[in-house]
PDB file of C-alpha atoms in Angstrom:
ATOM      1  CA  MET A  11      -5.764  31.365  19.249  1.00  0.00           C
ATOM      2  CA  GLU A  12      -7.360  31.752  15.831  1.00  0.00           C
ATOM      3  CA  GLU A  13      -4.185  30.649  14.044  1.00  0.00           C
ATOM      4  CA  PHE A  14      -3.833  27.714  16.447  1.00  0.00           C
ATOM      5  CA  GLU A  15      -7.445  26.649  15.886  1.00  0.00           C
ATOM      6  CA  GLU A  16      -6.984  26.897  12.110  1.00  0.00           C
ATOM      7  CA  PHE A  17      -3.880  24.716  12.429  1.00  0.00           C
ATOM      8  CA  LEU A  18      -5.728  22.077  14.462  1.00  0.00           C
ATOM      9  CA  ARG A  19      -8.580  21.806  11.995  1.00  0.00           C
ATOM     10  CA  THR A  20      -6.743  22.090   8.669  1.00  0.00           C
ATOM     11  CA  VAL A  21      -3.065  21.105   8.917  1.00  0.00           C
ATOM     12  CA  PRO A  22      -2.077  17.424   8.964  1.00  0.00           C
ATOM     13  CA  HIS A  23      -0.082  16.847  12.166  1.00  0.00           C
ATOM     14  CA  GLY A  24       0.525  14.478  15.035  1.00  0.00           C
ATOM     15  CA  ARG A  25       0.937  10.711  15.093  1.00  0.00           C
ATOM     16  CA  LYS A  26      -1.795  10.120  12.525  1.00  0.00           C
ATOM     17  CA  GLY A  27      -0.746  13.014  10.323  1.00  0.00           C
ATOM     18  CA  ILE A  28      -4.276  14.400  10.009  1.00  0.00           C
ATOM     19  CA  PRO A  29      -6.178  17.471  11.249  1.00  0.00           C
ATOM     20  CA  ILE A  30      -8.349  16.820  14.305  1.00  0.00           C
ATOM     21  CA  SER A  31     -12.137  16.882  14.447  1.00  0.00           C
ATOM     22  CA  SER A  32     -14.042  20.009  15.440  1.00  0.00           C
ATOM     23  CA  ALA A  33     -15.115  18.347  18.696  1.00  0.00           C
ATOM     24  CA  ASN A  34     -11.523  17.443  19.596  1.00  0.00           C
ATOM     25  CA  ALA A  35     -10.369  20.940  18.617  1.00  0.00           C
ATOM     26  CA  ARG A  36     -12.938  22.492  20.987  1.00  0.00           C
ATOM     27  CA  THR A  37     -11.706  20.290  23.849  1.00  0.00           C
ATOM     28  CA  VAL A  38      -8.057  21.148  23.168  1.00  0.00           C
ATOM     29  CA  ILE A  39      -8.772  24.870  22.787  1.00  0.00           C
ATOM     30  CA  ARG A  40     -10.720  24.993  26.070  1.00  0.00           C
ATOM     31  CA  GLN A  41      -7.673  23.650  27.925  1.00  0.00           C
ATOM     32  CA  VAL A  42      -5.141  25.700  25.958  1.00  0.00           C
ATOM     33  CA  LYS A  43      -7.002  28.922  26.779  1.00  0.00           C
ATOM     34  CA  LEU A  44      -6.553  28.126  30.482  1.00  0.00           C
ATOM     35  CA  MET A  45      -2.875  27.365  29.909  1.00  0.00           C
ATOM     36  CA  VAL A  46      -1.972  30.458  27.908  1.00  0.00           C
ATOM     37  CA  SER A  47      -3.979  32.822  30.111  1.00  0.00           C
ATOM     38  CA  GLY A  48      -2.196  31.757  33.272  1.00  0.00           C
ATOM     39  CA  ALA A  49      -5.509  30.772  34.891  1.00  0.00           C
ATOM     40  CA  GLY A  50      -4.106  27.291  35.393  1.00  0.00           C
ATOM     41  CA  VAL A  51      -5.770  23.960  34.805  1.00  0.00           C
ATOM     42  CA  GLY A  52      -7.774  22.437  37.611  1.00  0.00           C
ATOM     43  CA  TYR A  53      -9.415  19.038  37.719  1.00  0.00           C
ATOM     44  CA  HIS A  54     -12.527  17.915  39.555  1.00  0.00           C
ATOM     45  CA  HIS A  55     -10.630  14.947  41.058  1.00  0.00           C
ATOM     46  CA  TRP A  56      -7.980  17.268  42.544  1.00  0.00           C
ATOM     47  CA  PRO A  57      -8.390  19.503  45.595  1.00  0.00           C
ATOM     48  CA  SER A  58     -10.285  22.670  44.642  1.00  0.00           C
ATOM     49  CA  ASP A  59      -7.229  24.864  45.255  1.00  0.00           C
ATOM     50  CA  VAL A  60      -4.871  22.823  43.043  1.00  0.00           C
ATOM     51  CA  PHE A  61      -4.142  24.091  39.530  1.00  0.00           C
ATOM     52  CA  TRP A  62      -1.396  23.162  37.106  1.00  0.00           C
ATOM     53  CA  ARG A  63       0.702  26.252  36.187  1.00  0.00           C
ATOM     54  CA  LYS A  64      -1.628  28.814  37.760  1.00  0.00           C
ATOM     55  CA  GLY A  65      -0.044  32.235  37.321  1.00  0.00           C
ATOM     56  CA  GLN A  66       2.442  30.841  34.791  1.00  0.00           C
ATOM     57  CA  PRO A  67       1.083  31.365  31.262  1.00  0.00           C
ATOM     58  CA  ILE A  68       2.361  28.906  28.669  1.00  0.00           C
ATOM     59  CA  LYS A  69       4.297  30.515  25.810  1.00  0.00           C
ATOM     60  CA  LEU A  70       5.028  28.992  22.399  1.00  0.00           C
ATOM     61  CA  ASN A  71       8.791  29.281  22.944  1.00  0.00           C
ATOM     62  CA  GLU A  72       8.758  26.896  25.911  1.00  0.00           C
ATOM     63  CA  ASP A  73      10.163  23.380  26.062  1.00  0.00           C
ATOM     64  CA  PHE A  74       7.032  21.290  25.655  1.00  0.00           C
ATOM     65  CA  ASP A  75       8.791  18.038  26.538  1.00  0.00           C
ATOM     66  CA  ARG A  76       9.604  19.595  29.912  1.00  0.00           C
ATOM     67  CA  LEU A  77       6.034  20.887  30.287  1.00  0.00           C
ATOM     68  CA  LYS A  78       4.638  17.413  29.566  1.00  0.00           C
ATOM     69  CA  ASP A  79       6.992  15.990  32.219  1.00  0.00           C
ATOM     70  CA  GLU A  80       5.720  18.614  34.693  1.00  0.00           C
ATOM     71  CA  ALA A  81       2.143  17.641  33.838  1.00  0.00           C
ATOM     72  CA  VAL A  82       2.887  13.965  34.519  1.00  0.00           C
ATOM     73  CA  GLU A  83       4.449  14.911  37.865  1.00  0.00           C
ATOM     74  CA  MET A  84       1.326  16.920  38.717  1.00  0.00           C
ATOM     75  CA  GLU A  85      -0.897  13.957  37.918  1.00  0.00           C
ATOM     76  CA  ASN A  86       1.363  11.654  39.941  1.00  0.00           C
ATOM     77  CA  ARG A  87       0.970  13.978  42.947  1.00  0.00           C
ATOM     78  CA  HIS A  88      -2.731  14.764  42.730  1.00  0.00           C
ATOM     79  CA  GLY A  89      -4.346  12.041  40.637  1.00  0.00           C
ATOM     80  CA  ARG A  90      -4.284  10.827  37.089  1.00  0.00           C
ATOM     81  CA  ASP A  91      -6.414  12.385  34.374  1.00  0.00           C
ATOM     82  CA  LEU A  92      -9.192   9.838  33.921  1.00  0.00           C
ATOM     83  CA  GLY A  93      -9.894  11.310  30.473  1.00  0.00           C
ATOM     84  CA  ASN A  94      -6.792   9.606  29.060  1.00  0.00           C
ATOM     85  CA  GLY A  95      -4.779  12.769  28.466  1.00  0.00           C
ATOM     86  CA  TRP A  96      -7.373  15.376  27.492  1.00  0.00           C
ATOM     87  CA  LEU A  97      -6.686  17.421  30.635  1.00  0.00           C
ATOM     88  CA  LEU A  98      -3.006  18.241  30.014  1.00  0.00           C
ATOM     89  CA  ASN A  99      -1.169  15.834  27.721  1.00  0.00           C
ATOM     90  CA  HIS A 100      -3.179  16.216  24.498  1.00  0.00           C
ATOM     91  CA  PRO A 101      -3.392  20.023  24.672  1.00  0.00           C
ATOM     92  CA  LEU A 102       0.352  20.253  25.361  1.00  0.00           C
ATOM     93  CA  GLN A 103       1.092  17.883  22.488  1.00  0.00           C
ATOM     94  CA  LYS A 104      -1.046  19.959  20.119  1.00  0.00           C
ATOM     95  CA  LEU A 105       0.765  23.123  21.221  1.00  0.00           C
ATOM     96  CA  GLN A 106       4.069  21.376  20.591  1.00  0.00           C
ATOM     97  CA  ASN A 107       2.866  20.297  17.134  1.00  0.00           C
ATOM     98  CA  PHE A 108       1.882  23.919  16.438  1.00  0.00           C
ATOM     99  CA  GLN A 109       5.252  25.161  17.704  1.00  0.00           C
ATOM    100  CA  ASN A 110       7.045  22.734  15.351  1.00  0.00           C
ATOM    101  CA  TYR A 111       4.796  23.744  12.458  1.00  0.00           C
ATOM    102  CA  LEU A 112       5.562  27.439  12.992  1.00  0.00           C
ATOM    103  CA  TYR A 113       9.287  26.730  13.280  1.00  0.00           C
ATOM    104  CA  GLU A 114       9.349  24.616  10.109  1.00  0.00           C
ATOM    105  CA  ASN A 115       7.444  27.260   8.143  1.00  0.00           C
ATOM    106  CA  GLU A 116       9.742  30.024   9.416  1.00  0.00           C
ATOM    107  CA  CYS A 117      12.832  28.032   8.428  1.00  0.00           C
ATOM    108  CA  GLU A 118      11.472  27.532   4.915  1.00  0.00           C
ATOM    109  CA  LYS A 119      11.216  31.287   4.326  1.00  0.00           C
TER     110      LYS A 119
END
């Protein structure tokens, strides 16, 4: 998580090609910790027993396009994220950006 947080705050990435703010990094990291631990991501507008990917920890070698599609399906079933993507989409996108960054740096070696 430390390397991921460093990436978020210091490496230009994403659509705007800039690091994200500390506040945005905290929001992303809070969700990513739930994702990578396997705790799953719940939402206060979903039933209390509904969690996205509970028991299925996210790994950096996964297909993040597929994961984002799964997240959209989850929101279609249980209710859209009223935070405009901060629940699942933004954290998954940042993980995908990190995955690409690691891959590009490994290929350059």
